[in-house]
Coordinates of N, CA, C and O in Angstrom, one line a residue:
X1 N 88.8 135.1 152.8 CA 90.1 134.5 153.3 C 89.8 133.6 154.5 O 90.3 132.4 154.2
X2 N 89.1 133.7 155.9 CA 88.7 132.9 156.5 C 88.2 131.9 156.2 O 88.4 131.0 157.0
X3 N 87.3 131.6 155.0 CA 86.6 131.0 155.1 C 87.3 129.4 154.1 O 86.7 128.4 153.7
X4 N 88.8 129.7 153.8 CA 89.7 128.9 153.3 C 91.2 128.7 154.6 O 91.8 127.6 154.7
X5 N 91.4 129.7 155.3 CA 92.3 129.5 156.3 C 91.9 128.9 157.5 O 92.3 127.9 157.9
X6 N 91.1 129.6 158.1 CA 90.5 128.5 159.3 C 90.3 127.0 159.2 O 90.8 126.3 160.0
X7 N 89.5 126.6 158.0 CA 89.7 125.2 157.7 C 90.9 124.5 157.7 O 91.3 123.5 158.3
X8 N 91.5 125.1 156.9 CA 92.8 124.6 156.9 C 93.8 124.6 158.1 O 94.8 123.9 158.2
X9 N 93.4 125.5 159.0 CA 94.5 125.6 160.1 C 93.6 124.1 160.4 O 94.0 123.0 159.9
X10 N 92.4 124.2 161.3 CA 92.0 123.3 161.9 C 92.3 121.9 161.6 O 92.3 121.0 162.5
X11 N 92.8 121.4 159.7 CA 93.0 120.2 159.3 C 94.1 120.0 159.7 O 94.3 118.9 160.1
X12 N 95.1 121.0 159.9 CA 96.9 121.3 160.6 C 96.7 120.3 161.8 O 97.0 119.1 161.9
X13 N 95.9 121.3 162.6 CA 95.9 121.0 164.1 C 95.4 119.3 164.3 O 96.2 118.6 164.9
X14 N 94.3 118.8 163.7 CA 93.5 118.0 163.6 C 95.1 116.8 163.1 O 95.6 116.0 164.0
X15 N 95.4 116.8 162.2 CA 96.8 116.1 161.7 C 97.6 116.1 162.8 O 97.8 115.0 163.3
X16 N 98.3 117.3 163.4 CA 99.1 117.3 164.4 C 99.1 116.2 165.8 O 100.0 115.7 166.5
X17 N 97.6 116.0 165.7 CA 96.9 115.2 167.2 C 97.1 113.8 167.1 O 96.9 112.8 167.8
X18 N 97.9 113.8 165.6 CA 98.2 111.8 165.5 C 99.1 111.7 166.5 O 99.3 112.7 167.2
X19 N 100.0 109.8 166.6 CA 100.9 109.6 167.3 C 101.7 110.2 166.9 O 102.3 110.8 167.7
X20 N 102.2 110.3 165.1 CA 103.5 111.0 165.2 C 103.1 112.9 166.0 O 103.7 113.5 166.8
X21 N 102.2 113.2 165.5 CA 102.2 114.9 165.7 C 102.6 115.3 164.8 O 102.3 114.7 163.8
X22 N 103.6 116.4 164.8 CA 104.0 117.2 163.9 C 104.8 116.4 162.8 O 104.9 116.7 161.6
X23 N 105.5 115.1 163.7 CA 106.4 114.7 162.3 C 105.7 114.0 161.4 O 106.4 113.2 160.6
X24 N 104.2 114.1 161.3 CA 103.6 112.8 160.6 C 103.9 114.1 158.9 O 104.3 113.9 157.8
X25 N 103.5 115.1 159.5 CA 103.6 116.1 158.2 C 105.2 115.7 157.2 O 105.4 115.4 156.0
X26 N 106.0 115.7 158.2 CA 107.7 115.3 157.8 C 108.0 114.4 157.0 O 108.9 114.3 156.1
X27 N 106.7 113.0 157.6 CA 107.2 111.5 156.9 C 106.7 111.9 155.7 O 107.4 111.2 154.9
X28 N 106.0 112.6 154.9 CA 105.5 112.8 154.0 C 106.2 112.8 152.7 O 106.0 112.3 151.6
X29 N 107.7 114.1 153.3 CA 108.9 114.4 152.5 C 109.6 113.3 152.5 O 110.1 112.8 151.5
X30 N 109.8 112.8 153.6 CA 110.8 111.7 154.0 C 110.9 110.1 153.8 O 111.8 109.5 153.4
X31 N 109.2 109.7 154.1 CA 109.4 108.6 153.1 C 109.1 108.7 151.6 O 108.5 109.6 151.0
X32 N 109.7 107.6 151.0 CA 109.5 107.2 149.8 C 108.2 106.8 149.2 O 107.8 107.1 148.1
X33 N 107.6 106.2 150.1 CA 106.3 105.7 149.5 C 105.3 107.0 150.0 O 104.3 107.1 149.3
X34 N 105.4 107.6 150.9 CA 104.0 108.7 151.0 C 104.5 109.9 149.5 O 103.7 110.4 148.6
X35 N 106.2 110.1 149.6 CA 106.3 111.0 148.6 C 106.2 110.9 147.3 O 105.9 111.9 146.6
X36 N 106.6 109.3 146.8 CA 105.8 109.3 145.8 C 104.4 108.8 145.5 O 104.2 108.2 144.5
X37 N 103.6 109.0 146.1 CA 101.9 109.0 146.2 C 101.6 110.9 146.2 O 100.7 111.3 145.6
X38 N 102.5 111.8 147.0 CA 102.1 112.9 146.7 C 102.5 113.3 145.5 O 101.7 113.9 144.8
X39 N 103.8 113.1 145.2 CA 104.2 113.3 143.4 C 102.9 112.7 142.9 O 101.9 113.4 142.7
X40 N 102.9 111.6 142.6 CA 101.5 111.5 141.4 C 100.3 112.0 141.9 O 99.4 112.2 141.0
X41 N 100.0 112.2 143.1 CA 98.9 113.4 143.4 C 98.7 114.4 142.7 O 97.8 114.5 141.9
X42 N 99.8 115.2 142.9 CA 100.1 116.5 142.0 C 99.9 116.6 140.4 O 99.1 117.3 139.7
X43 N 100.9 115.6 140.2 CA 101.1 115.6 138.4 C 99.4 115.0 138.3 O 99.0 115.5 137.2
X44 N 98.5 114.3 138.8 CA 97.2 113.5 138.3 C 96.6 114.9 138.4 O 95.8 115.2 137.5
X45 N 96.7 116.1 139.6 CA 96.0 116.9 139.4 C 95.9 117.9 138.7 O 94.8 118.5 138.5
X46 N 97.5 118.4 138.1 CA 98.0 119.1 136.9 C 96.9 118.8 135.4 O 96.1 119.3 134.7
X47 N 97.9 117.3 135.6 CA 97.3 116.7 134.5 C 95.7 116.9 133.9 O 95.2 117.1 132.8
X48 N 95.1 116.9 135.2 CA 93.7 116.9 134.8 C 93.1 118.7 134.8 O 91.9 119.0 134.5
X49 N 93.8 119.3 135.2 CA 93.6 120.8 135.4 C 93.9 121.2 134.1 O 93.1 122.1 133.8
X50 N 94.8 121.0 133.3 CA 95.3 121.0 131.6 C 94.2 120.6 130.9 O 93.5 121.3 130.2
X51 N 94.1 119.4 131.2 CA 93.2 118.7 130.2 C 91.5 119.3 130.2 O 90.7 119.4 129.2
X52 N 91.4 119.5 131.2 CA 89.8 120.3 132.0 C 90.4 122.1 130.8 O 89.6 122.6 130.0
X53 N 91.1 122.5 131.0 CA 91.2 124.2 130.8 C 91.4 123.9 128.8 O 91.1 124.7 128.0
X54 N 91.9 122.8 128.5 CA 91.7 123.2 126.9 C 90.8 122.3 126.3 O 90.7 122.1 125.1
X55 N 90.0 121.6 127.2 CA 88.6 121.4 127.0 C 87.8 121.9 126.8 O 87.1 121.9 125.8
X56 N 87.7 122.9 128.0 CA 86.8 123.9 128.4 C 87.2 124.9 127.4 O 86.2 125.4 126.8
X57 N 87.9 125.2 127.1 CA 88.2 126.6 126.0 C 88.3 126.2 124.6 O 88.8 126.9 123.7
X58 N 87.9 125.3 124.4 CA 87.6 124.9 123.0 C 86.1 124.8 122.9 O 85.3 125.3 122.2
X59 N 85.9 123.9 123.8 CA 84.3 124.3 124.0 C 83.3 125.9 124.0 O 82.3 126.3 123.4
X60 N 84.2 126.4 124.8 CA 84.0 127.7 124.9 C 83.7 128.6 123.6 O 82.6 129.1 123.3
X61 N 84.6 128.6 123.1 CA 85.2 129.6 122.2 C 84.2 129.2 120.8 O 83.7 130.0 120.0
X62 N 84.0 127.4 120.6 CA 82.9 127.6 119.4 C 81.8 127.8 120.0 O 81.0 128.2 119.1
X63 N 81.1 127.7 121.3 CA 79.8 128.5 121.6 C 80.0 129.2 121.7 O 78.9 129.6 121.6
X64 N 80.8 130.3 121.8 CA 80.7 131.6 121.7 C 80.9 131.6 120.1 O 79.7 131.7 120.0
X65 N 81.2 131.6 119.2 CA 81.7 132.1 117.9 C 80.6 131.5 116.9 O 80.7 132.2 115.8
X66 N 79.4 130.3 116.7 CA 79.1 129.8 116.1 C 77.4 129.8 116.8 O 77.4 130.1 117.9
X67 N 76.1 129.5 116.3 CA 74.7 130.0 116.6 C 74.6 128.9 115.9 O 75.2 128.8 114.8
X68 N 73.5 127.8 116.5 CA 73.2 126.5 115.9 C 72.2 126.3 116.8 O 72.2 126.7 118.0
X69 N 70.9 125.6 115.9 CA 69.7 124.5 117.0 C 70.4 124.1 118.1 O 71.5 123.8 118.1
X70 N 69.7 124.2 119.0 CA 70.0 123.2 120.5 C 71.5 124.1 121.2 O 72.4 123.5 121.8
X71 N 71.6 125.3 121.0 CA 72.6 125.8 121.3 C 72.5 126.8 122.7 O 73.3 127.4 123.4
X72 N 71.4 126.7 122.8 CA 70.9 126.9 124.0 C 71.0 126.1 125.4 O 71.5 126.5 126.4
X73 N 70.2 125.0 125.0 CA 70.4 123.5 126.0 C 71.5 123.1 125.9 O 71.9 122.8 127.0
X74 N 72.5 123.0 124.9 CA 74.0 122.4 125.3 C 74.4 123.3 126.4 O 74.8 122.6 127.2
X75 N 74.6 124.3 126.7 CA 74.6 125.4 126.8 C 74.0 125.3 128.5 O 74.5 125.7 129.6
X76 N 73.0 124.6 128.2 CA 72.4 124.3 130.1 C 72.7 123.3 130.4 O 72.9 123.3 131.6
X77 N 73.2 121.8 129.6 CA 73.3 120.8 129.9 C 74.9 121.1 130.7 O 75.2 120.8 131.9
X78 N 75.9 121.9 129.6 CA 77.2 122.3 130.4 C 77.1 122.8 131.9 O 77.9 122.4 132.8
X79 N 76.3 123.4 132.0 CA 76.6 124.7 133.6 C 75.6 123.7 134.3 O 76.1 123.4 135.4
X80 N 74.3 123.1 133.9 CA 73.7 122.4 134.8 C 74.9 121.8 136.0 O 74.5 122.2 137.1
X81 N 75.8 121.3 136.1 CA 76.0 120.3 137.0 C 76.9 121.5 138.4 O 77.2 121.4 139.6
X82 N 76.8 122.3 137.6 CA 77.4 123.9 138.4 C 76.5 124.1 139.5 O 76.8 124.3 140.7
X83 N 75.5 123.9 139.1 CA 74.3 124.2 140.6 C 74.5 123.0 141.7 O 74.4 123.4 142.9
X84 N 74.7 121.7 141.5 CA 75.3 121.3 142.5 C 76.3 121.0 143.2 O 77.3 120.7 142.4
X85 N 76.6 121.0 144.8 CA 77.6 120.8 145.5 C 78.9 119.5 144.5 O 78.6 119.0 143.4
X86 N 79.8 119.3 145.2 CA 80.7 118.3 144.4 C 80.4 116.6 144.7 O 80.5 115.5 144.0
X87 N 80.0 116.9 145.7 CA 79.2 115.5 146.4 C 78.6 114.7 145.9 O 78.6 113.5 145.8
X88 N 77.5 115.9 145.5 CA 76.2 115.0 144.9 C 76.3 114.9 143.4 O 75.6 114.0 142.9
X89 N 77.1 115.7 142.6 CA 77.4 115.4 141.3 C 78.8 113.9 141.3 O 79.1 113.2 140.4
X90 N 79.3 113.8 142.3 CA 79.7 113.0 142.0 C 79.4 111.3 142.3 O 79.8 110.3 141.6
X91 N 78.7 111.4 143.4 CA 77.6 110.2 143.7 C 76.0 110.4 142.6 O 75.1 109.6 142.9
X92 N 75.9 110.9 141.9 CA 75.3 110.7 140.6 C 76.1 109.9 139.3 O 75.5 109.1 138.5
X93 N 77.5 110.2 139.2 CA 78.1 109.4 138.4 C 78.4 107.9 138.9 O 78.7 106.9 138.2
X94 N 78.3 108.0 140.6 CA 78.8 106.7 140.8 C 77.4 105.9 140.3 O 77.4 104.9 139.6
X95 N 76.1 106.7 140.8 CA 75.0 105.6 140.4 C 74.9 105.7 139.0 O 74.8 104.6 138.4
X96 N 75.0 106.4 138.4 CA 75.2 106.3 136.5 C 76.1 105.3 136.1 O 75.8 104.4 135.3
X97 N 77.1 105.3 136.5 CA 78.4 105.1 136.1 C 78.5 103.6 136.3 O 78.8 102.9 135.3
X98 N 78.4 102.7 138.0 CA 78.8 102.2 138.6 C 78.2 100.6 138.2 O 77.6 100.6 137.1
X99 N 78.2 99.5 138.6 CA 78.2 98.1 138.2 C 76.4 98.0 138.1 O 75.9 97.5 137.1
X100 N 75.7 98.5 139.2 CA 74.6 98.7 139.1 C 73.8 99.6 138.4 O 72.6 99.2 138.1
X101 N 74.4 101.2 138.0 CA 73.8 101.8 137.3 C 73.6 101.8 135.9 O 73.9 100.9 135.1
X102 N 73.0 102.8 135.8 CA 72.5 102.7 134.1 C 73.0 102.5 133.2 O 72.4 102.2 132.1
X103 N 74.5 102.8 133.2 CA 75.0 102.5 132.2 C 76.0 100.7 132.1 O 76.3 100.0 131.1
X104 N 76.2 100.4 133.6 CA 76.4 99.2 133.9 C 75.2 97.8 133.3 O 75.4 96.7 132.9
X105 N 74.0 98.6 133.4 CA 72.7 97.6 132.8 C 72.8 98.0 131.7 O 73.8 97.4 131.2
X106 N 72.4 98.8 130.9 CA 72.8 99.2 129.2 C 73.9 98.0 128.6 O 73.7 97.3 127.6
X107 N 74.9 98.1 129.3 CA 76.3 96.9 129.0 C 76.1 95.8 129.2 O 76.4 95.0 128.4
X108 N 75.6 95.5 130.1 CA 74.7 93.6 130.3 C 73.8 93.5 129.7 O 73.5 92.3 129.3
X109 N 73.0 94.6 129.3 CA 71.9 93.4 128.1 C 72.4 93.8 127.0 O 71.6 93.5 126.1
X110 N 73.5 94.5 126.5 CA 74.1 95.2 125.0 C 75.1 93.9 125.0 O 75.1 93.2 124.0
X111 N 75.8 93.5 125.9 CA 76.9 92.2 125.5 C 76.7 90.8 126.3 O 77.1 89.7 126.1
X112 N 75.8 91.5 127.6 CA 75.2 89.7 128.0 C 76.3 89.7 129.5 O 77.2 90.5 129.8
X113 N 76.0 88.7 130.2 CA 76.2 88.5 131.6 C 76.5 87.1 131.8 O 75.8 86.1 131.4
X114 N 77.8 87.1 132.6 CA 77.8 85.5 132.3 C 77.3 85.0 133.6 O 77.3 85.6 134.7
X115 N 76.7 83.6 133.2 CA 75.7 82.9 134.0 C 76.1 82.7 135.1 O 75.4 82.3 136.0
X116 N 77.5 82.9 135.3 CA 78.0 82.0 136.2 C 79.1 83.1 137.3 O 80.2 82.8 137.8
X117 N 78.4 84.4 137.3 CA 78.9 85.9 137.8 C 79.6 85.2 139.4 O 78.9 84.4 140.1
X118 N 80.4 85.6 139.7 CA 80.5 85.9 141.3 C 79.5 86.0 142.4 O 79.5 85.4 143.5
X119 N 78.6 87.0 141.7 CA 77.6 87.6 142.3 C 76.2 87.0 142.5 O 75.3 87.3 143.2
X120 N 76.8 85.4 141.3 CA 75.1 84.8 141.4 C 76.1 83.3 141.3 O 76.0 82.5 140.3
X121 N 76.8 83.1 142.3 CA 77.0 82.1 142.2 C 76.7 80.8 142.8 O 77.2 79.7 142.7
X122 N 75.4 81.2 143.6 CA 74.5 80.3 143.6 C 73.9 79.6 142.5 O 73.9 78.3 142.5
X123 N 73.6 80.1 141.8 CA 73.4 79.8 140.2 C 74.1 78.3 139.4 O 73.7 77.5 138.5
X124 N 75.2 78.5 140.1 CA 76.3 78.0 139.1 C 76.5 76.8 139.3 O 76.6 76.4 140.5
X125 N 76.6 75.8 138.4 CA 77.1 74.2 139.0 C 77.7 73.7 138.6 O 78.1 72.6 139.1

């Protein structure tokens, strides 16, 4: 229990030390634009907490019910990303993922790069 309440008081306290102080918590309810950024907070995190649980349980339920090759490794490939913190799994997808990573180069030489990018617009005349 500490090791979820302490933090949290401290982020309280830490929030409290703005200019507003305590009312900065208030504007939250009170204006329009922070409350709805916390509304679609919520529902984006619903949303994806649904979508994550009947994923996960469909996945689940045919590894458990069904024995096939490679049912093993799927099997490690799923829980592998479990051994690391959230951080570093998620700055792995940014380099995978991102304009520079592997899957961003896969897409430039799969459909091509135009000559005349932003990025090399020295290039360009």
């Amino acid at each position: 229990m500490a090791f979820f309440v302490l933090p949290m008081a401290r982020l309280v306290v830490t929030g409290a030390e703005g200019p507003q102080g305590l009312a900065g918590y208030l504007a939250i309810l009170v204006e329009p634009r922070y409350r709805a950024t916390l509304i679609n907070t919520v529902l984006l995190a619903a949303a994806t907490a649904v979508v994550t649980l009947i994923v996960a349980t469909i996945a689940g339920m045919f590894l458990q019910r069904h024995r096939f090759p490679g049912r093993a490794v799927l099997i490690a490939m799923l829980t592998f990303p479990l051994a690391f913190p959230g951080v570093v799994v998620g700055f792995m997808i940014i380099l995978l993922a991102g304009r520079q990573g592997l899957i961003g180069d896969v897409s430039n030489r799969l459909f091509g790069e135009s000559s005349c990018s932003p990025i090399r617009s020295m290039d360009c005349s």
